[in-house]
Tab-separated table of C-alpha atoms in Angstrom:
chain	number	residue	atom	x	y	z
A	1	UNK	CA	0.000	0.000	0.000
A	2	UNK	CA	1.463	3.365	-0.918
A	3	UNK	CA	2.197	5.710	1.896
A	4	UNK	CA	1.154	8.689	-0.135
A	5	UNK	CA	-1.010	8.979	-3.172
A	6	UNK	CA	1.796	9.953	-5.484
A	7	UNK	CA	4.521	7.737	-4.029
A	8	UNK	CA	4.485	5.090	-6.786
A	9	UNK	CA	4.833	7.853	-9.359
A	10	UNK	CA	7.252	10.089	-7.511
A	11	UNK	CA	9.741	8.211	-5.415
A	12	UNK	CA	10.081	4.900	-3.684
A	13	UNK	CA	12.494	4.551	-0.787
A	14	UNK	CA	13.519	1.317	0.946
A	15	UNK	CA	12.580	0.698	4.538
A	16	UNK	CA	16.226	1.137	5.491
A	17	UNK	CA	17.893	3.844	3.477
A	18	UNK	CA	21.566	3.982	2.665
A	19	UNK	CA	23.654	6.688	4.296
A	20	UNK	CA	23.552	8.455	0.931
A	21	UNK	CA	20.431	10.539	0.235
A	22	UNK	CA	17.484	8.148	0.118
A	23	UNK	CA	16.076	9.413	-3.149
A	24	UNK	CA	17.130	11.667	-5.962
A	25	UNK	CA	15.086	13.241	-8.755
A	26	UNK	CA	16.116	10.514	-11.180
A	27	UNK	CA	13.779	8.172	-9.270
A	28	UNK	CA	10.885	10.129	-10.702
A	29	UNK	CA	12.583	10.418	-14.076
A	30	UNK	CA	13.080	6.661	-14.283
A	31	UNK	CA	9.462	6.141	-13.266
A	32	UNK	CA	8.468	8.381	-16.157
A	33	UNK	CA	10.638	6.395	-18.558
A	34	UNK	CA	9.130	3.111	-17.426
A	35	UNK	CA	5.522	4.267	-17.496
A	36	UNK	CA	5.421	6.395	-20.613
A	37	UNK	CA	4.698	3.468	-22.915
A	38	UNK	CA	1.680	2.347	-20.852
A	39	UNK	CA	-1.790	3.378	-22.092
A	40	UNK	CA	-2.887	6.646	-20.514
A	41	UNK	CA	-5.614	6.346	-17.896
A	42	UNK	CA	-6.302	10.047	-18.130
A	43	UNK	CA	-6.893	10.597	-21.856
A	44	UNK	CA	-9.140	8.730	-24.251
A	45	UNK	CA	-7.571	10.093	-27.442
A	46	UNK	CA	-4.601	8.492	-29.176
A	47	UNK	CA	-1.247	9.693	-27.820
A	48	UNK	CA	0.471	12.496	-29.667
A	49	UNK	CA	3.558	11.690	-31.690
A	50	UNK	CA	5.601	14.403	-29.962
A	51	UNK	CA	5.732	15.290	-26.307
A	52	UNK	CA	7.191	18.235	-24.388
A	53	UNK	CA	9.558	17.149	-21.609
A	54	UNK	CA	10.287	19.894	-19.090
A	55	UNK	CA	13.926	20.953	-19.221
A	56	UNK	CA	14.592	18.951	-22.392
A	57	UNK	CA	12.214	20.154	-25.074
A	58	UNK	CA	10.086	18.360	-27.654
A	59	UNK	CA	10.905	14.732	-28.340
A	60	UNK	CA	9.112	11.817	-29.949
A	61	UNK	CA	6.939	9.953	-27.502
A	62	UNK	CA	8.640	6.733	-28.566
A	63	UNK	CA	11.891	8.115	-27.137
A	64	UNK	CA	10.391	7.840	-23.656
A	65	UNK	CA	10.321	4.059	-23.916
A	66	UNK	CA	13.182	2.145	-22.338
A	67	UNK	CA	14.920	-0.434	-24.473
A	68	UNK	CA	16.038	-3.865	-23.377
A	69	UNK	CA	19.602	-2.642	-22.969
A	70	UNK	CA	18.441	-0.469	-20.040
A	71	UNK	CA	20.778	2.302	-21.199
A	72	UNK	CA	19.666	5.717	-20.046
A	73	UNK	CA	18.335	7.824	-22.928
A	74	UNK	CA	19.857	11.256	-23.419
A	75	UNK	CA	16.717	12.949	-22.114
A	76	UNK	CA	16.934	11.010	-18.847
A	77	UNK	CA	20.564	12.005	-18.419
A	78	UNK	CA	19.675	15.656	-19.061
A	79	UNK	CA	16.863	15.605	-16.513
A	80	UNK	CA	19.060	13.810	-13.967
A	81	UNK	CA	21.680	16.559	-14.231
A	82	UNK	CA	18.979	19.193	-13.916
A	83	UNK	CA	17.475	17.444	-10.907
A	84	UNK	CA	20.786	17.083	-9.097
A	85	UNK	CA	21.610	20.753	-9.628
A	86	UNK	CA	18.145	21.790	-8.434
A	87	UNK	CA	18.497	19.690	-5.298
A	88	UNK	CA	21.919	21.217	-4.623
A	89	UNK	CA	20.474	24.738	-5.015
A	90	UNK	CA	17.604	24.093	-2.589
A	91	UNK	CA	19.879	22.396	-0.044
A	92	UNK	CA	22.023	25.553	-0.090
A	93	UNK	CA	18.932	27.561	0.833
A	94	UNK	CA	18.250	25.188	3.702
A	95	UNK	CA	21.866	25.515	4.865
A	96	UNK	CA	21.384	29.287	5.144
A	97	UNK	CA	18.183	29.003	7.191
A	98	UNK	CA	17.021	28.030	10.668
A	99	UNK	CA	18.546	25.188	12.628
A	100	UNK	CA	15.651	22.921	11.632
A	101	UNK	CA	16.303	23.720	7.980
A	102	UNK	CA	20.016	23.075	8.417
A	103	UNK	CA	19.246	19.700	9.977
A	104	UNK	CA	17.061	18.898	6.974
A	105	UNK	CA	19.912	19.905	4.643
A	106	UNK	CA	22.317	17.573	6.447
A	107	UNK	CA	19.829	14.705	6.253
A	108	UNK	CA	19.325	15.303	2.525
A	109	UNK	CA	23.095	15.168	2.055
A	110	UNK	CA	23.124	11.840	3.858
A	111	UNK	CA	25.212	13.296	6.699
A	112	UNK	CA	23.655	11.906	9.881
A	113	UNK	CA	26.667	13.028	11.920
A	114	UNK	CA	26.208	16.694	10.967
A	115	UNK	CA	22.452	16.449	11.537
A	116	UNK	CA	23.002	15.000	15.019
A	117	UNK	CA	25.563	17.677	15.913
A	118	UNK	CA	23.118	20.409	14.936
A	119	UNK	CA	20.217	18.833	16.806
A	120	UNK	CA	21.949	17.744	20.003
A	121	UNK	CA	21.461	21.047	21.838
A	122	UNK	CA	18.252	22.257	20.214
A	123	UNK	CA	14.866	22.637	21.869
A	124	UNK	CA	13.165	22.225	18.492
A	125	UNK	CA	11.473	18.817	18.712
A	126	UNK	CA	11.008	18.539	14.949
A	127	UNK	CA	14.668	19.224	14.235
A	128	UNK	CA	15.640	16.717	16.926
A	129	UNK	CA	13.324	14.071	15.498
A	130	UNK	CA	14.647	14.533	11.942
A	131	UNK	CA	18.193	13.960	13.169
A	132	UNK	CA	17.198	11.033	15.372
A	133	UNK	CA	15.426	9.379	12.454
A	134	UNK	CA	18.525	9.811	10.300
A	135	UNK	CA	20.626	8.185	13.027
A	136	UNK	CA	18.235	5.263	13.359
A	137	UNK	CA	18.235	4.790	9.584
A	138	UNK	CA	22.017	4.703	9.664
A	139	UNK	CA	21.971	1.993	12.331
A	140	UNK	CA	19.424	-0.034	10.348
A	141	UNK	CA	21.507	0.225	7.210
A	142	UNK	CA	24.667	-0.927	8.990
A	143	UNK	CA	22.807	-3.876	10.473
A	144	UNK	CA	21.407	-4.850	7.067
A	145	UNK	CA	24.840	-4.501	5.474
A	146	UNK	CA	26.464	-6.658	8.172
A	147	UNK	CA	23.744	-9.285	7.689
A	148	UNK	CA	24.283	-9.297	3.929
A	149	UNK	CA	28.012	-9.836	4.403
A	150	UNK	CA	27.354	-12.762	6.756
A	151	UNK	CA	24.861	-14.585	4.539
A	152	UNK	CA	26.433	-16.486	1.620
A	153	UNK	CA	24.940	-15.543	-1.792
A	154	UNK	CA	23.800	-19.138	-2.340
A	155	UNK	CA	21.824	-19.133	0.906
A	156	UNK	CA	20.219	-15.837	-0.006
A	157	UNK	CA	19.214	-17.153	-3.440
A	158	UNK	CA	17.784	-20.313	-1.882
A	159	UNK	CA	15.494	-18.222	0.307
A	160	UNK	CA	13.810	-16.835	-2.794
A	161	UNK	CA	14.799	-13.240	-1.991
A	162	UNK	CA	18.022	-11.713	-3.213
A	163	UNK	CA	18.824	-8.376	-1.599
A	164	UNK	CA	20.484	-5.875	-3.940
A	165	UNK	CA	24.176	-5.499	-3.225
A	166	UNK	CA	24.595	-2.781	-0.610
A	167	UNK	CA	27.374	-0.210	-0.643
A	168	UNK	CA	29.739	-0.289	2.312
A	169	UNK	CA	28.744	2.363	4.888
A	170	UNK	CA	31.165	5.160	5.706
A	171	UNK	CA	32.430	6.060	9.172
A	172	UNK	CA	29.862	5.741	11.945
A	173	UNK	CA	28.208	9.058	12.895
A	174	UNK	CA	29.603	9.516	16.404
A	175	UNK	CA	27.323	12.470	17.202
A	176	UNK	CA	24.304	10.183	17.045
A	177	UNK	CA	25.225	8.793	20.459
A	178	UNK	CA	24.019	12.053	22.023
A	179	UNK	CA	20.468	11.675	20.679
A	180	UNK	CA	17.814	9.514	22.314
A	181	UNK	CA	14.065	9.040	22.606
A	182	UNK	CA	14.016	10.191	26.245
A	183	UNK	CA	15.236	13.649	25.265
A	184	UNK	CA	12.704	13.868	22.432
A	185	UNK	CA	9.874	12.889	24.772
A	186	UNK	CA	10.884	15.719	27.111
A	187	UNK	CA	10.967	18.240	24.249
A	188	UNK	CA	7.385	17.433	23.272
A	189	UNK	CA	5.569	15.526	26.058
A	190	UNK	CA	2.253	15.385	24.166
A	191	UNK	CA	3.769	13.642	21.143
A	192	UNK	CA	3.064	9.932	20.699
A	193	UNK	CA	5.921	9.381	18.222
A	194	UNK	CA	8.671	8.440	20.736
A	195	UNK	CA	6.351	5.909	22.333
A	196	UNK	CA	5.351	4.401	19.000
A	197	UNK	CA	9.053	3.895	18.263
A	198	UNK	CA	9.465	2.293	21.676
A	199	UNK	CA	6.485	0.095	20.841
A	200	UNK	CA	8.271	-1.101	17.701
A	201	UNK	CA	11.455	-1.766	19.653
A	202	UNK	CA	9.589	-3.683	22.359
A	203	UNK	CA	7.737	-5.774	19.797
A	204	UNK	CA	11.017	-6.636	18.034
A	205	UNK	CA	12.433	-7.855	21.369
A	206	UNK	CA	9.228	-9.766	22.209
A	207	UNK	CA	9.118	-7.809	25.485
A	208	UNK	CA	5.426	-8.044	26.361
A	209	UNK	CA	5.680	-5.828	29.437
A	210	UNK	CA	7.413	-3.100	27.441
A	211	UNK	CA	4.754	-3.409	24.732
A	212	UNK	CA	2.000	-2.841	27.283
A	213	UNK	CA	3.846	0.122	28.805
A	214	UNK	CA	4.324	1.705	25.373
A	215	UNK	CA	0.643	1.217	24.503
A	216	UNK	CA	-0.348	2.848	27.779
A	217	UNK	CA	1.913	5.824	27.077
A	218	UNK	CA	0.592	6.233	23.510
A	219	UNK	CA	-2.942	6.356	24.932
A	220	UNK	CA	-1.900	9.258	27.184
A	221	UNK	CA	-0.569	11.411	24.326
A	222	UNK	CA	-2.658	14.100	22.659
A	223	UNK	CA	-1.287	13.877	19.130
A	224	UNK	CA	1.276	12.483	16.733
A	225	UNK	CA	3.764	15.188	15.776
A	226	UNK	CA	3.824	16.502	12.246
A	227	UNK	CA	3.387	13.795	9.663
A	228	UNK	CA	5.540	11.465	7.596
A	229	UNK	CA	6.984	14.334	5.577
A	230	UNK	CA	9.132	16.331	7.976
A	231	UNK	CA	11.997	16.828	5.505
A	232	UNK	CA	9.524	17.831	2.802
A	233	UNK	CA	7.862	20.247	5.241
A	234	UNK	CA	11.223	21.857	6.037
A	235	UNK	CA	11.970	22.208	2.326
A	236	UNK	CA	8.541	23.737	1.727
A	237	UNK	CA	9.685	26.724	3.796
A	238	UNK	CA	12.373	27.643	1.252
A	239	UNK	CA	10.584	26.960	-2.045
A	240	UNK	CA	7.832	29.060	-3.576
A	241	UNK	CA	4.117	28.434	-3.182
A	242	UNK	CA	4.189	27.787	-6.941
A	243	UNK	CA	7.269	25.540	-7.184
A	244	UNK	CA	9.431	25.788	-10.245
A	245	UNK	CA	10.217	22.499	-12.031
A	246	UNK	CA	13.646	22.533	-10.379
A	247	UNK	CA	12.111	23.005	-6.935
A	248	UNK	CA	9.717	20.168	-7.704
A	249	UNK	CA	12.615	17.788	-8.408
A	250	UNK	CA	14.136	18.840	-5.086
A	251	UNK	CA	10.809	18.128	-3.348
A	252	UNK	CA	10.814	14.676	-4.950
A	253	UNK	CA	14.150	13.980	-3.234
A	254	UNK	CA	12.762	15.186	0.092
A	255	UNK	CA	9.746	12.897	-0.290
A	256	UNK	CA	12.042	9.940	-0.963
A	257	UNK	CA	14.062	10.665	2.174
A	258	UNK	CA	10.880	10.969	4.239
A	259	UNK	CA	9.511	7.708	2.850
A	260	UNK	CA	12.623	5.885	4.050
A	261	UNK	CA	11.380	6.497	7.616
A	262	UNK	CA	7.636	6.398	6.970
A	263	UNK	CA	7.064	3.196	8.950
A	264	UNK	CA	9.122	4.335	11.927
A	265	UNK	CA	6.888	5.524	14.736
A	266	UNK	CA	3.758	5.263	12.584
A	267	UNK	CA	0.298	4.141	13.672
A	268	UNK	CA	0.974	0.863	11.866
A	269	UNK	CA	2.853	-0.026	15.057
A	270	UNK	CA	-0.515	-0.388	16.792
A	271	UNK	CA	-1.709	-3.155	14.492
A	272	UNK	CA	0.612	-5.889	15.740
A	273	UNK	CA	0.112	-5.678	19.530
A	274	UNK	CA	-3.624	-5.117	18.982
A	275	UNK	CA	-4.230	-7.976	16.552
A	276	UNK	CA	-7.346	-10.063	17.047
A	277	UNK	CA	-5.745	-12.865	19.078
A	278	UNK	CA	-4.013	-10.395	21.409
A	279	UNK	CA	-7.361	-8.775	22.218
A	280	UNK	CA	-8.479	-11.950	23.973
A	281	UNK	CA	-6.415	-10.722	26.926
A	282	UNK	CA	-8.615	-8.304	28.885
A	283	UNK	CA	-5.762	-5.982	29.870
A	284	UNK	CA	-4.433	-5.772	26.317
A	285	UNK	CA	-7.928	-5.168	24.989
A	286	UNK	CA	-8.410	-2.275	27.409
A	287	UNK	CA	-5.103	-0.705	26.373
A	288	UNK	CA	-5.888	-1.089	22.672
A	289	UNK	CA	-9.311	0.475	23.143
A	290	UNK	CA	-7.749	3.464	24.903
A	291	UNK	CA	-5.317	3.865	22.021
A	292	UNK	CA	-8.080	3.489	19.416
A	293	UNK	CA	-9.994	6.360	20.989
A	294	UNK	CA	-6.897	8.575	20.723
A	295	UNK	CA	-5.987	7.603	17.174
A	296	UNK	CA	-8.472	9.836	15.284
A	297	UNK	CA	-6.541	12.894	16.511
A	298	UNK	CA	-3.291	11.316	15.302
A	299	UNK	CA	-4.309	9.975	11.892
A	300	UNK	CA	-2.887	11.884	8.912
A	301	UNK	CA	-2.154	9.243	6.266
A	302	UNK	CA	-4.017	6.552	4.335
A	303	UNK	CA	-2.277	3.816	6.301
A	304	UNK	CA	-3.343	5.506	9.559
A	305	UNK	CA	-6.953	5.454	8.380
A	306	UNK	CA	-6.787	1.767	7.507
A	307	UNK	CA	-5.212	0.761	10.807
A	308	UNK	CA	-7.800	2.797	12.695
A	309	UNK	CA	-10.689	1.287	10.716
A	310	UNK	CA	-9.424	-2.260	11.321
A	311	UNK	CA	-8.887	-1.661	15.043
A	312	UNK	CA	-12.339	-0.141	15.505
A	313	UNK	CA	-13.779	-3.181	13.744
A	314	UNK	CA	-11.950	-5.592	16.052
A	315	UNK	CA	-12.994	-3.707	19.162
A	316	UNK	CA	-16.611	-3.167	18.085
A	317	UNK	CA	-16.232	0.612	18.282
A	318	UNK	CA	-18.197	3.006	16.058
A	319	UNK	CA	-16.115	4.209	13.130
A	320	UNK	CA	-14.648	7.698	13.445
A	321	UNK	CA	-14.631	10.058	10.439
A	322	UNK	CA	-10.886	9.477	10.032
A	323	UNK	CA	-11.414	5.711	9.613
A	324	UNK	CA	-12.300	5.499	5.936
A	325	UNK	CA	-13.772	2.355	4.448
A	326	UNK	CA	-11.376	0.431	2.222
A	327	UNK	CA	-13.401	1.170	-0.912
A	328	UNK	CA	-13.341	4.896	-0.166
A	329	UNK	CA	-9.632	4.797	0.627
A	330	UNK	CA	-8.823	3.021	-2.634
A	331	UNK	CA	-11.023	5.367	-4.665
A	332	UNK	CA	-9.495	8.464	-3.092
A	333	UNK	CA	-5.947	7.217	-3.588
A	334	UNK	CA	-6.633	6.399	-7.248
A	335	UNK	CA	-8.191	9.806	-7.843
A	336	UNK	CA	-5.380	11.693	-6.124
A	337	UNK	CA	-2.726	9.672	-7.970
A	338	UNK	CA	-4.351	10.419	-11.318
A	339	UNK	CA	-4.610	14.108	-10.529
A	340	UNK	CA	-1.067	14.507	-9.232
A	341	UNK	CA	0.405	12.198	-11.864
A	342	UNK	CA	-0.725	14.036	-14.988
A	343	UNK	CA	2.883	14.986	-15.586
A	344	UNK	CA	3.572	11.324	-16.330
A	345	UNK	CA	1.502	11.561	-19.513
A	346	UNK	CA	2.428	15.132	-20.386
A	347	UNK	CA	5.680	16.040	-18.580
A	348	UNK	CA	5.504	19.736	-19.402
A	349	UNK	CA	6.931	22.282	-16.998
A	350	UNK	CA	3.384	23.326	-16.092
A	351	UNK	CA	2.416	19.783	-15.127
A	352	UNK	CA	5.672	19.155	-13.259
A	353	UNK	CA	5.121	22.309	-11.193
A	354	UNK	CA	1.552	21.184	-10.540
A	355	UNK	CA	2.947	17.991	-9.075
A	356	UNK	CA	5.184	20.153	-6.878
A	357	UNK	CA	2.122	21.983	-5.542
A	358	UNK	CA	0.589	18.600	-4.737
A	359	UNK	CA	3.665	17.596	-2.738
A	360	UNK	CA	3.577	20.862	-0.811
A	361	UNK	CA	-0.071	20.334	0.063
A	362	UNK	CA	0.637	16.821	1.328
A	363	UNK	CA	3.487	18.162	3.453
A	364	UNK	CA	1.211	20.782	5.027
A	365	UNK	CA	-1.971	18.781	5.486
A	366	UNK	CA	-1.159	15.083	5.237
A	367	UNK	CA	-2.584	12.527	2.873
A	368	UNK	CA	-5.792	11.855	4.789
A	369	UNK	CA	-6.968	15.478	4.549
A	370	UNK	CA	-6.551	15.331	0.779
A	371	UNK	CA	-8.391	12.030	0.573
A	372	UNK	CA	-11.359	13.326	2.547
A	373	UNK	CA	-11.504	16.463	0.401
A	374	UNK	CA	-11.456	14.312	-2.730
A	375	UNK	CA	-14.301	12.145	-1.454
A	376	UNK	CA	-16.384	15.211	-0.618
A	377	UNK	CA	-15.931	16.607	-4.115
A	378	UNK	CA	-16.415	13.317	-5.983
A	379	UNK	CA	-19.694	11.402	-6.462
A	380	UNK	CA	-20.909	10.040	-3.150
A	381	UNK	CA	-20.201	6.424	-2.374
A	382	UNK	CA	-22.963	3.988	-1.635
A	383	UNK	CA	-24.652	4.422	1.767
A	384	UNK	CA	-23.094	2.390	4.572
């Protein structure tokens, strides 16, 4: 399930990102190259012979198709260079801004050590969390790399899953040792995020007592800070309300970096300890019900809505407005993806900038707000 409506079209980041920036504009460019030959879902007429590609000019539509040799076409190389320069320009703006913006710049450069140094003494909870997430991603990457080096290639192939060869990580970011969840919880006591991360950690260790304690603490929080797009939100402060194509490519990179941490401290963490069999325990059921009643104020993404809907079903609670039915969720996601992805069929500068506006709106409001607005403006679904 996509984390955001435009994620399959914009950028896809792995669950554990490499120390290098998690996504660059060429992710979107390659998506365009792979999808251009597919029939358009947005236009009924036959495709035009020529197409305007922002930053490149007019080319034959057939040139968008990737050959079997997988060699990058010239237009992809041109857009990649443009995207990298645009990202560099926007990161420079972040470097000249507030501490939170400078932390975001360091994260985008893949420099967790610099991000941690900047955040260690700050009282800005969002800046601290961005750096802490970067540090946790670095740890996850090193663990995955060490595992890959231990497992013989033949054993990996026999398992049916072959992990792409990972690049060796650089020096460990020593400044990360100064960051911790306790400090973040003190900076923003009403935020559930540190406790959702602790819930994940406790579940991974099969520590049932710690799981219950984390659930209890989540139920005491008032909200879930920000959303899954903290880097994108920081970048939105230094780009225009009407992003240029270059700023849009930079936003694509920010989205990719955010997506690398999207599962960390998310409401998906609630699903496992509150699964149906766990609810047979009266104490666990009580904790999960307390959390479920808090979740509507924390839900901001499609996955949040689905977890909330499922949990309310299991507990026999009335559905809150934030808990969309699956059919409505799927319809809203399809509609938003079509709207934001028009640039895939006609990658003009106008359409690329329109996609940038969509990313800014998601950063400000979250995916769920956009989905609910779409459902209000579209034909009503069948009565429930």
